[in-house]
XYZ file of C-alpha atoms in Angstrom:
697
model
C -9.270 -71.778 -33.218
C -7.256 -73.245 -36.086
C -4.394 -75.431 -34.885
C -0.892 -73.958 -34.945
C 0.860 -75.100 -38.142
C 3.860 -77.195 -37.180
C 6.323 -77.776 -40.003
C 7.816 -81.252 -40.117
C 11.519 -81.580 -39.299
C 13.425 -83.332 -42.062
C 17.082 -84.182 -42.088
C 19.100 -81.688 -44.089
C 22.549 -80.289 -43.426
C 24.954 -77.899 -45.093
C 28.687 -77.880 -44.476
C 31.025 -74.964 -45.158
C 34.500 -74.204 -43.821
C 34.334 -77.185 -41.505
C 31.027 -76.090 -39.957
C 27.935 -78.255 -40.343
C 24.541 -76.685 -39.804
C 21.354 -78.730 -39.418
C 18.523 -77.133 -41.382
C 15.387 -79.239 -40.837
C 13.021 -76.792 -42.567
C 14.875 -76.404 -45.869
C 12.220 -78.601 -47.533
C 9.906 -75.586 -47.454
C 11.901 -74.195 -50.404
C 10.033 -76.444 -52.870
C 7.620 -73.763 -54.054
C 5.628 -76.021 -56.382
C 5.229 -78.834 -53.867
C 1.588 -79.406 -52.897
C 2.755 -80.052 -49.348
C 4.542 -76.683 -49.166
C 1.562 -74.850 -50.649
C -0.725 -76.579 -48.158
C 1.567 -75.496 -45.321
C 1.483 -71.861 -46.478
C -2.301 -71.968 -46.765
C -2.451 -73.413 -43.242
C -0.260 -70.538 -42.026
C -2.655 -68.064 -43.618
C -5.670 -69.759 -42.051
C -3.984 -69.740 -38.663
C -3.117 -66.048 -38.993
C -6.698 -65.280 -40.009
C -8.000 -67.113 -36.973
C -5.519 -65.529 -34.550
C -6.327 -62.026 -35.823
C -10.086 -62.474 -36.251
C -10.721 -60.316 -33.184
C -9.126 -57.392 -35.069
C -11.502 -57.535 -38.016
C -13.518 -54.544 -36.820
C -10.400 -52.485 -36.159
C -8.979 -53.424 -39.555
C -12.125 -52.218 -41.259
C -12.066 -49.005 -39.232
C -8.446 -48.370 -40.174
C -9.111 -49.114 -43.829
C -12.011 -46.658 -43.860
C -9.837 -44.051 -42.118
C -7.130 -44.400 -44.757
C -9.645 -44.416 -47.580
C -11.512 -41.487 -46.048
C -8.393 -39.297 -46.029
C -7.568 -39.950 -49.686
C -9.089 -37.951 -52.500
C -9.896 -41.029 -54.545
C -10.651 -39.156 -57.751
C -7.551 -37.092 -58.354
C -4.935 -36.016 -60.902
C -1.193 -35.437 -60.895
C 0.362 -32.149 -61.983
C 0.856 -32.334 -65.768
C 4.433 -32.487 -67.023
C 5.274 -31.165 -70.456
C 7.158 -33.297 -72.963
C 7.237 -32.127 -76.547
C 3.822 -30.862 -77.607
C 1.882 -32.685 -74.884
C 1.038 -32.448 -71.210
C 1.354 -35.881 -69.582
C -0.374 -36.742 -66.305
C -1.993 -39.588 -64.404
C -5.340 -39.686 -62.716
C -7.287 -41.959 -60.428
C -10.998 -42.616 -60.120
C -13.012 -43.485 -57.048
C -13.419 -47.240 -56.797
C -10.572 -48.033 -59.193
C -7.456 -49.845 -58.021
C -4.989 -48.515 -60.587
C -3.980 -45.255 -62.179
C -4.880 -44.020 -65.656
C -2.100 -42.512 -67.797
C -3.254 -39.600 -69.938
C -2.150 -36.661 -72.052
C -3.566 -33.490 -73.536
C -2.183 -31.212 -76.230
C -0.083 -28.234 -75.140
C -0.171 -24.801 -76.688
C 3.117 -23.650 -78.262
C 5.545 -22.109 -75.745
C 3.075 -22.610 -72.872
C 4.978 -23.973 -69.877
C 2.323 -23.278 -67.249
C 0.668 -26.635 -66.520
C -3.105 -26.637 -66.883
C -5.018 -26.712 -63.598
C -6.965 -29.954 -63.662
C -9.968 -30.402 -61.400
C -10.725 -33.860 -59.975
C -13.828 -35.316 -61.565
C -13.973 -32.651 -64.283
C -13.409 -33.800 -67.856
C -10.119 -32.594 -69.310
C -10.597 -30.976 -72.726
C -8.885 -33.010 -75.422
C -7.810 -35.748 -73.026
C -6.296 -38.850 -74.576
C -6.126 -41.958 -72.395
C -2.842 -43.716 -73.060
C -3.145 -46.626 -70.637
C -5.816 -47.561 -68.109
C -4.246 -49.789 -65.491
C -7.657 -51.053 -64.442
C -8.319 -52.388 -67.949
C -4.849 -53.926 -68.082
C -5.384 -55.647 -64.718
C -8.736 -57.245 -65.605
C -8.663 -60.987 -65.006
C -5.432 -60.856 -63.012
C -4.912 -61.024 -59.250
C -1.715 -58.988 -59.567
C -0.695 -56.149 -61.869
C 2.393 -53.978 -61.927
C 3.728 -51.664 -64.608
C 7.467 -52.046 -65.158
C 7.972 -49.594 -68.027
C 5.974 -46.792 -69.642
C 7.355 -44.711 -72.509
C 6.061 -42.573 -75.363
C 8.176 -42.128 -78.468
C 9.718 -38.695 -79.044
C 7.373 -38.065 -81.974
C 4.426 -38.906 -79.647
C 3.005 -41.526 -82.023
C 3.777 -44.762 -80.171
C 3.324 -46.086 -76.627
C 5.429 -48.745 -74.888
C 4.319 -50.400 -71.683
C 5.455 -53.503 -69.802
C 3.099 -55.279 -67.367
C 3.913 -57.953 -64.772
C 1.005 -60.194 -63.763
C 2.851 -62.430 -61.297
C 4.950 -60.196 -59.039
C 8.221 -61.793 -60.143
C 9.423 -58.593 -61.865
C 9.586 -60.156 -65.321
C 7.789 -57.826 -67.716
C 6.265 -58.260 -71.171
C 6.866 -55.255 -73.420
C 3.927 -54.206 -75.579
C 3.579 -51.409 -78.146
C 0.589 -49.400 -79.360
C 0.280 -47.080 -82.344
C -1.271 -43.939 -80.832
C -2.476 -42.697 -84.197
C -4.470 -45.775 -85.187
C -5.004 -47.131 -81.671
C -3.810 -50.563 -82.786
C -1.613 -52.747 -80.614
C 1.379 -53.846 -82.669
C 2.656 -57.402 -82.921
C 5.933 -56.392 -81.268
C 5.552 -58.218 -77.942
C 8.711 -59.056 -75.973
C 8.292 -61.362 -72.937
C 10.495 -61.872 -69.865
C 12.274 -58.530 -69.892
C 13.487 -56.104 -67.238
C 11.675 -53.286 -69.085
C 12.669 -51.061 -71.991
C 12.337 -47.747 -73.840
C 12.145 -46.308 -77.348
C 15.137 -45.079 -79.273
C 14.890 -41.316 -79.989
C 13.674 -41.898 -83.555
C 10.961 -44.259 -82.294
C 11.896 -47.000 -84.740
C 13.242 -49.438 -82.152
C 13.169 -50.528 -78.517
C 16.133 -51.005 -76.206
C 15.479 -53.571 -73.465
C 17.209 -55.821 -70.944
C 16.866 -59.505 -70.156
C 17.954 -61.460 -67.088
C 19.997 -64.554 -66.479
C 18.884 -67.574 -64.456
C 19.814 -65.754 -61.223
C 17.428 -62.894 -62.110
C 20.382 -60.576 -62.849
C 19.893 -58.056 -65.707
C 22.835 -59.074 -67.897
C 22.065 -58.417 -71.579
C 20.963 -55.354 -73.559
C 19.020 -55.824 -76.779
C 17.745 -53.779 -79.717
C 14.377 -54.672 -81.196
C 13.433 -52.944 -84.453
C 9.675 -52.488 -84.681
C 8.008 -54.775 -87.186
C 10.728 -57.452 -87.045
C 10.687 -60.833 -85.225
C 12.010 -60.835 -81.667
C 14.259 -63.707 -82.712
C 16.145 -61.230 -84.921
C 16.846 -58.752 -82.110
C 20.395 -57.439 -81.929
C 22.502 -57.974 -78.808
C 23.981 -54.580 -77.927
C 25.882 -55.560 -74.791
C 26.375 -58.469 -72.413
C 27.896 -58.420 -68.924
C 29.260 -61.881 -68.008
C 30.485 -61.105 -64.478
C 27.858 -62.409 -62.051
C 28.699 -59.657 -59.545
C 27.440 -56.927 -61.880
C 24.016 -55.899 -63.131
C 23.327 -54.024 -66.359
C 21.047 -51.085 -67.104
C 20.641 -48.476 -69.819
C 19.050 -45.130 -70.577
C 19.218 -42.149 -72.905
C 20.575 -38.804 -71.787
C 18.108 -35.962 -71.374
C 19.822 -34.295 -74.327
C 18.837 -37.358 -76.424
C 22.414 -37.476 -77.684
C 23.767 -40.641 -76.057
C 22.708 -44.129 -75.106
C 24.302 -44.816 -71.718
C 25.015 -48.422 -70.750
C 25.664 -48.800 -67.029
C 27.330 -51.795 -65.373
C 27.366 -51.868 -61.601
C 27.799 -53.770 -58.383
C 27.308 -52.387 -54.886
C 30.812 -50.930 -54.891
C 32.037 -50.722 -58.507
C 30.625 -49.283 -61.715
C 31.497 -48.834 -65.360
C 29.692 -46.931 -68.111
C 29.693 -46.913 -71.897
C 28.351 -44.408 -74.423
C 26.856 -44.836 -77.867
C 26.610 -41.573 -79.826
C 23.107 -41.575 -81.305
C 24.173 -39.217 -84.071
C 25.610 -42.437 -85.511
C 24.359 -46.021 -85.494
C 22.992 -47.329 -82.197
C 24.627 -50.673 -82.978
C 28.096 -49.063 -83.051
C 30.736 -50.272 -80.615
C 30.023 -48.631 -77.231
C 32.691 -46.182 -76.025
C 34.108 -46.955 -72.578
C 34.002 -43.909 -70.304
C 36.198 -45.018 -67.401
C 37.430 -48.598 -66.974
C 36.080 -50.349 -63.912
C 38.270 -50.139 -60.843
C 37.321 -52.221 -57.830
C 35.675 -49.982 -55.257
C 35.170 -46.996 -57.596
C 31.611 -45.953 -58.422
C 30.665 -43.339 -60.974
C 27.718 -42.085 -63.007
C 27.474 -39.516 -65.773
C 25.281 -36.883 -67.401
C 25.727 -35.085 -70.725
C 25.823 -31.296 -71.049
C 26.821 -28.789 -73.701
C 28.985 -26.040 -72.189
C 30.382 -23.271 -74.344
C 29.466 -25.252 -77.449
C 31.433 -28.323 -76.281
C 29.953 -31.698 -75.382
C 30.910 -32.420 -71.766
C 30.277 -35.280 -69.384
C 29.568 -34.434 -65.763
C 30.791 -37.445 -63.795
C 30.019 -38.127 -60.147
C 32.610 -40.486 -58.635
C 34.213 -41.648 -55.395
C 37.801 -42.273 -56.499
C 39.830 -40.975 -53.538
C 36.638 -39.133 -52.533
C 34.614 -41.061 -49.948
C 31.604 -38.718 -50.112
C 31.994 -38.291 -53.892
C 33.295 -35.581 -56.182
C 31.775 -34.043 -59.342
C 34.057 -33.519 -62.317
C 33.647 -32.530 -65.959
C 35.453 -34.138 -68.910
C 35.280 -33.771 -72.673
C 32.782 -36.252 -74.126
C 35.250 -36.888 -76.953
C 37.983 -37.834 -74.455
C 36.340 -38.995 -71.209
C 39.580 -40.450 -69.856
C 41.392 -37.183 -70.494
C 41.803 -34.156 -68.184
C 39.237 -33.758 -65.414
C 37.937 -30.406 -64.243
C 36.696 -30.479 -60.652
C 33.220 -28.946 -60.421
C 32.270 -29.881 -56.847
C 35.263 -31.071 -54.825
C 35.042 -33.806 -52.257
C 33.938 -32.387 -48.932
C 33.799 -34.795 -45.972
C 30.271 -34.891 -44.561
C 28.670 -33.638 -47.782
C 27.628 -36.759 -49.664
C 26.946 -35.827 -53.306
C 24.102 -38.061 -54.474
C 23.349 -37.217 -58.095
C 23.493 -34.649 -60.881
C 20.846 -33.884 -63.538
C 22.013 -31.895 -66.553
C 19.810 -29.578 -68.583
C 20.659 -27.258 -71.451
C 21.473 -24.183 -69.383
C 22.073 -25.529 -65.872
C 22.437 -28.647 -63.772
C 20.733 -29.777 -60.580
C 22.835 -31.413 -57.888
C 21.454 -33.564 -55.101
C 23.525 -33.935 -51.961
C 23.165 -34.887 -48.327
C 24.368 -32.836 -45.380
C 23.586 -33.161 -41.664
C 21.362 -36.129 -42.344
C 19.056 -34.421 -44.864
C 18.764 -34.327 -48.637
C 19.563 -30.986 -50.293
C 19.132 -29.578 -53.808
C 21.441 -27.107 -55.515
C 21.408 -25.321 -58.888
C 24.758 -25.591 -60.656
C 25.808 -22.748 -62.948
C 27.860 -24.109 -65.857
C 30.154 -21.087 -66.462
C 31.127 -20.560 -62.812
C 30.571 -24.004 -61.190
C 28.729 -22.145 -58.418
C 26.074 -24.171 -56.593
C 23.119 -22.322 -55.089
C 21.217 -24.387 -52.543
C 17.431 -24.294 -52.616
C 16.324 -23.697 -49.031
C 13.330 -25.020 -47.117
C 11.915 -23.984 -43.754
C 11.181 -27.192 -41.842
C 13.913 -28.791 -39.710
C 13.184 -32.239 -41.185
C 12.191 -32.556 -44.838
C 12.813 -34.282 -48.160
C 13.002 -32.574 -51.559
C 14.030 -33.760 -54.997
C 13.631 -32.889 -58.716
C 10.749 -34.731 -60.368
C 8.994 -34.738 -63.715
C 11.597 -32.837 -65.752
C 11.862 -34.696 -69.084
C 12.732 -31.702 -71.269
C 16.303 -30.675 -72.098
C 15.259 -27.029 -71.960
C 12.403 -25.667 -69.864
C 11.904 -22.378 -67.978
C 10.849 -24.241 -64.815
C 12.395 -26.903 -62.602
C 9.798 -29.258 -61.127
C 10.390 -30.145 -57.448
C 8.634 -32.412 -54.974
C 8.770 -31.595 -51.264
C 7.480 -33.395 -48.171
C 8.117 -33.951 -44.466
C 6.691 -36.116 -41.711
C 3.869 -33.558 -41.296
C 3.679 -31.875 -44.729
C 1.889 -33.815 -47.474
C 3.663 -34.289 -50.800
C 3.904 -30.872 -52.466
C 4.791 -30.039 -56.079
C 6.569 -26.785 -56.932
C 7.852 -25.278 -60.147
C 10.956 -23.167 -59.645
C 11.124 -20.306 -62.158
C 14.746 -20.416 -63.282
C 14.713 -16.763 -64.311
C 13.113 -15.148 -61.253
C 13.864 -17.946 -58.709
C 10.184 -17.743 -57.706
C 8.814 -20.993 -56.313
C 5.322 -21.634 -57.713
C 3.060 -24.028 -55.820
C 1.373 -26.344 -58.299
C -0.305 -28.825 -55.957
C -0.250 -30.320 -52.487
C -1.505 -33.808 -51.816
C -5.051 -33.379 -50.502
C -5.718 -34.986 -47.117
C -9.417 -35.164 -46.394
C -11.083 -35.176 -43.009
C -9.790 -31.846 -41.770
C -6.082 -32.643 -41.527
C -4.137 -29.752 -40.010
C -0.318 -30.077 -40.048
C -0.131 -27.589 -37.159
C -1.587 -30.304 -34.901
C 1.496 -32.493 -35.394
C 5.197 -32.033 -34.736
C 8.521 -33.625 -35.691
C 12.044 -33.507 -34.352
C 15.338 -35.354 -34.328
C 16.940 -36.853 -31.237
C 20.158 -38.806 -30.772
C 20.919 -42.153 -29.162
C 24.380 -43.185 -27.979
C 25.544 -46.506 -29.413
C 27.807 -48.831 -27.442
C 30.887 -47.682 -29.377
C 30.152 -44.005 -28.688
C 28.497 -43.218 -32.038
C 25.539 -40.835 -31.977
C 22.622 -42.368 -33.903
C 19.831 -40.062 -35.112
C 16.186 -40.819 -34.353
C 13.368 -38.970 -36.091
C 10.116 -38.567 -34.166
C 6.672 -37.441 -35.275
C 3.614 -37.159 -33.006
C 0.303 -35.430 -32.444
C 0.749 -32.418 -30.187
C -2.441 -32.909 -28.196
C -0.890 -35.994 -26.541
C 2.068 -33.995 -25.273
C 5.765 -33.799 -26.082
C 7.645 -37.125 -26.251
C 9.147 -37.762 -22.849
C 6.454 -35.967 -20.847
C 4.963 -39.364 -20.101
C 5.286 -42.941 -21.315
C 3.661 -43.259 -24.732
C 3.256 -46.039 -27.296
C 6.004 -45.955 -29.943
C 6.259 -47.478 -33.403
C 10.000 -47.712 -34.182
C 10.966 -48.265 -37.822
C 14.373 -49.215 -39.238
C 16.170 -50.369 -42.385
C 19.955 -49.831 -42.479
C 21.369 -51.397 -45.651
C 22.550 -50.545 -49.186
C 23.178 -46.885 -48.196
C 19.402 -46.436 -48.420
C 18.167 -43.583 -46.250
C 14.772 -43.421 -44.551
C 14.080 -39.749 -45.180
C 11.196 -37.662 -43.813
C 8.007 -38.360 -45.700
C 4.273 -37.998 -45.201
C 1.966 -40.979 -44.785
C -1.824 -40.893 -44.742
C -1.954 -44.333 -43.107
C 0.368 -43.177 -40.321
C -2.202 -40.612 -39.178
C -4.333 -43.453 -37.830
C -1.502 -44.253 -35.401
C -0.667 -40.674 -34.492
C -4.315 -39.856 -33.795
C -4.395 -42.722 -31.283
C -1.421 -41.318 -29.404
C 1.326 -43.387 -31.005
C 4.686 -41.732 -31.616
C 6.224 -42.820 -34.911
C 10.017 -43.014 -34.821
C 12.705 -43.838 -37.356
C 16.039 -45.211 -36.167
C 18.575 -43.993 -38.752
C 20.971 -46.847 -38.105
C 24.357 -47.449 -39.706
C 24.219 -49.279 -43.003
C 21.919 -46.578 -44.346
C 23.175 -43.392 -45.949
C 21.695 -40.709 -43.728
C 25.007 -39.432 -42.353
C 27.266 -39.875 -45.387
C 29.226 -42.696 -46.949
C 31.019 -43.624 -43.714
C 27.607 -44.286 -42.168
C 27.037 -46.928 -44.824
C 30.520 -48.424 -44.607
C 30.185 -48.780 -40.827
C 27.057 -50.916 -41.227
C 27.983 -53.447 -43.919
C 30.232 -56.482 -44.401
C 32.172 -57.170 -41.179
C 30.585 -54.096 -39.552
C 27.012 -55.311 -40.113
C 26.267 -55.929 -36.452
C 26.402 -52.145 -35.914
C 23.083 -51.930 -37.766
C 21.408 -54.164 -35.201
C 23.042 -52.756 -32.086
C 22.266 -49.198 -33.264
C 18.579 -50.086 -33.466
C 18.636 -51.568 -29.976
C 20.460 -48.439 -28.725
C 17.700 -46.274 -30.215
C 15.038 -48.377 -28.503
C 16.873 -48.197 -25.179
C 17.306 -44.426 -25.548
C 13.565 -43.982 -26.020
C 12.942 -46.085 -22.916
C 15.616 -44.376 -20.789
C 14.430 -40.886 -21.766
C 10.874 -41.665 -20.672
C 9.367 -41.568 -24.166
C 8.107 -45.137 -23.955
C 8.604 -48.500 -22.264
C 9.397 -51.956 -23.573
C 5.758 -52.933 -23.080
C 4.636 -50.000 -25.234
C 6.986 -50.199 -28.214
C 6.676 -52.141 -31.474
C 9.371 -52.468 -34.136
C 8.976 -52.701 -37.909
C 11.265 -53.284 -40.880
C 11.044 -54.820 -44.332
C 13.342 -56.729 -46.695
C 16.878 -55.993 -45.426
C 15.031 -54.173 -42.639
C 13.330 -57.513 -41.989
C 16.778 -58.976 -41.364
C 17.201 -56.147 -38.861
C 13.953 -57.196 -37.187
C 15.032 -60.833 -36.964
C 18.414 -59.903 -35.533
C 16.843 -57.525 -33.007
C 14.389 -60.218 -31.932
C 17.377 -62.363 -30.988
C 19.446 -59.552 -29.476
C 16.793 -57.789 -27.427
C 13.514 -59.716 -27.338
C 12.475 -58.083 -24.065
C 12.631 -54.546 -25.495
C 9.545 -54.802 -27.702
C 5.852 -55.545 -27.363
C 5.748 -56.762 -30.955
C 7.864 -57.046 -34.107
C 6.533 -56.717 -37.666
C 8.890 -58.124 -40.319
C 7.854 -57.593 -43.958
C 9.393 -59.783 -46.682
C 12.216 -60.369 -44.184
C 15.707 -61.459 -45.227
C 15.963 -63.721 -42.196
C 17.696 -66.766 -43.713
C 20.493 -64.634 -45.094
C 23.362 -67.066 -44.693
C 21.594 -69.849 -46.574
C 20.794 -67.476 -49.421
C 24.185 -65.799 -49.652
C 25.905 -69.197 -49.705
C 23.998 -70.281 -52.825
C 25.105 -68.487 -56.029
C 22.300 -70.161 -57.990
C 19.660 -68.175 -56.108
C 18.387 -64.877 -57.532
C 20.839 -61.999 -57.059
C 23.084 -63.825 -54.547
C 26.457 -63.092 -56.188
C 25.570 -59.413 -56.551
C 24.862 -59.331 -52.809
C 28.394 -60.395 -51.836
C 29.563 -56.767 -52.026
C 26.996 -55.844 -49.377
C 27.224 -58.763 -46.955
C 30.482 -60.468 -47.833
C 31.145 -63.794 -49.545
C 30.622 -66.576 -46.986
C 30.962 -69.230 -49.677
C 34.672 -68.572 -50.194
C 35.662 -66.602 -47.092
C 35.544 -68.446 -43.746
C 35.779 -65.187 -41.763
C 32.680 -63.816 -43.495
C 30.897 -67.128 -42.930
C 31.717 -67.089 -39.230
C 30.706 -63.439 -38.860
C 27.383 -63.812 -40.676
C 26.545 -66.866 -38.631
C 26.741 -64.726 -35.486
C 23.817 -62.545 -36.583
C 21.620 -64.184 -39.233
C 18.216 -64.561 -37.546
C 17.306 -68.124 -38.539
C 20.559 -69.617 -37.231
C 20.422 -67.607 -34.010
C 16.901 -68.303 -32.749
C 17.328 -69.262 -29.099
C 15.430 -72.056 -27.377
C 13.398 -71.063 -24.352
C 13.610 -67.309 -24.926
C 10.458 -65.273 -24.368
C 10.093 -63.755 -27.830
C 7.567 -60.940 -28.264
C 4.647 -61.385 -30.658
C 5.987 -61.519 -34.224
C 4.148 -61.037 -37.516
C 6.007 -61.978 -40.705
C 4.584 -60.818 -44.048
C 5.730 -62.380 -47.326
C 4.700 -63.056 -50.942
C 5.025 -66.319 -52.785
C 6.357 -64.779 -56.015
C 8.961 -62.566 -54.375
C 12.232 -62.990 -56.279
C 14.310 -60.739 -54.005
C 13.598 -62.350 -50.639
C 12.108 -65.780 -51.215
C 9.005 -66.701 -49.186
C 10.915 -69.678 -47.771
C 13.030 -67.438 -45.541
C 10.207 -66.218 -43.263
C 8.500 -69.612 -43.547
C 11.589 -71.355 -42.119
C 12.136 -68.614 -39.532
C 8.580 -68.888 -38.217
C 8.877 -72.678 -38.030
C 12.124 -72.388 -36.048
C 10.696 -69.763 -33.704
C 7.776 -72.027 -32.879
C 10.123 -74.956 -32.327
C 12.113 -72.779 -29.883
C 8.965 -72.108 -27.890
C 7.846 -68.701 -29.211
C 4.169 -68.467 -28.313
C 2.791 -65.804 -30.638
C 4.297 -65.979 -34.128
C 2.262 -65.459 -37.295
C 3.033 -65.785 -40.993
C 0.924 -64.163 -43.704
C 1.843 -65.165 -47.248
C 0.262 -63.385 -50.220
C -0.358 -66.075 -52.810
C -0.408 -63.693 -55.812
C 2.194 -60.997 -55.186
C 5.901 -60.153 -55.198
C 8.444 -58.221 -53.145
C 6.320 -55.082 -53.005
C 3.271 -56.908 -51.679
C -0.199 -56.811 -53.149
C -1.026 -54.616 -56.120
C -3.805 -52.051 -56.346
C -4.271 -49.141 -53.974
C -7.331 -50.502 -52.127
C -5.591 -53.849 -51.650
C -2.496 -52.036 -50.380
C -4.599 -49.997 -47.938
C -6.239 -53.181 -46.621
C -2.851 -54.817 -46.185
C -1.559 -51.784 -44.289
C -4.718 -51.741 -42.166
C -4.016 -55.392 -41.322
C -0.484 -54.537 -40.206
C -1.527 -51.434 -38.273
C -4.284 -53.324 -36.460
C -1.792 -55.998 -35.405
C 0.679 -53.374 -34.131
C -2.001 -51.403 -32.295
C -3.136 -54.647 -30.666
C 0.443 -55.357 -29.558
C 0.534 -51.840 -28.075
C -2.696 -52.422 -26.180
C -4.652 -49.951 -28.333
C -6.933 -52.351 -30.202
């Protein structure tokens, strides 16, 4: 057995607001240090040795996942202009292949493509497998075809650090142009296809500048379209579906501001401010033409906690507002997509996403209904300003991803494709439901459960449970199907999601009650969900594992300190476990932007004191019997640096934790390894570890 890696303790302190904290493992931050790299490699070797007994199970799980996936497959084609665009995969290939085929005039019925059967007239636009050759990591950050369908833009990342190099190909000649733009956040063509709009980042990895690159000119001559100097705000851009406006969006977690450039004029014209930024007011816009007038449909939260939808004249956006969907407490309006003859509104009610069709003349919203009690549905693949169909994607914990086209004339819902699940999967053999846990302050916290029926109803007897949580940034963990999860369910595991405060499942208040100086609610809600499952006879502490990633990894670290005896194991992926150190340092990637979510401990002593009560690294307790912990990270992660779990694991071992593992991918970023087979193997590794912790290995 490889010896347990023990990180050296080296004197290092930080002092803020009169408080001095000793941080003996801060030296692990030196990413390029041979000593640090050697330590990470030793951690990987140790993890390999400690999990060697699971090699057979890992291979079994990988083959189960692989065996349920139709490896040679195609997406449902989506029409844009005179072409059908789609992606396909081939057995044995890690990455997707982006393709197109010519469309017949006025034909909006997507061709039925058969896996493994050659598509007549197919044109391969980009083969990810070719692009990835010679690289350990590959990710595509942007993919765009010019409106005239003659040029392709794509932006690969070969490191995992989310810095992309824009490349351009002439689709007529097949030649790659000399217009190569490195270190971008991605980009897109202008409507006339003569130029590229792209973003770059500052030293803190914040998208802060918007540029215009005219094809055929040196990158050094690119025109700066916009710059956002405030370190709290990020910048993004896009073109309205109508192709009329360039929209420049500036945003923080709680405040936004948008500008328009009318593309009927020069794209380099001075951007028009829509609404001036007001601290705490968020808004976003879409362009529509109603009664021959250019209108902006603006979703905002000014005096409207769960948001309101209004319409204003595009020529006078700060003028009179017409309320389209009024604020309604408990109905969180999420987004609006405008088309020529209608709009689609996404909103959340009773913990679930909903979709409604908005009629321009009457402002009436007709909800699109679905049958299952727990589900997710959203518009997808609708690039055209005018089309007779609305493309929808639907899924649940038991229903594989399903693509529908809604006929906007007849309201008929046409099934285009359902994700194939091989091996005889029958959704009728599984069930899902929502239960409620009572938090310490009297709040009811929803828990979603999914299980295989043949093992009985949850609560009939004590069963193994895999409890997942996130709870930050108003991000909701909505019902969704997972092929890999079937390997758990078929072994009798109940998969559960704790919809804790800090997420957005129950409206904007749910988010507000789990951030800043309310952040501890996120952690205590998760513990309350675990205790509810134990008290109701669904499981026991010895038969429950917990999982969370990124900000959900912070949740895992906090829960490990709050309730170590409640879990048989804790899996923390790219975990934000050294949060106070990171949020105190504005030179680190994205730190200043994060102050709206967590508070500013650098300048506010109350925030500092509050964060120090829950950040996992500072609160590891000596002599506590921690459950087995597996921390997963990636060396090129720019969102949660590898050093956070590395320090956390070192501190846990120092405190006496007996079974703590760190696995660091040495060629990946925040999203983990690239390539579908690699991702399946990584998930098989995690599942095998959790099943072992549950006594099912």
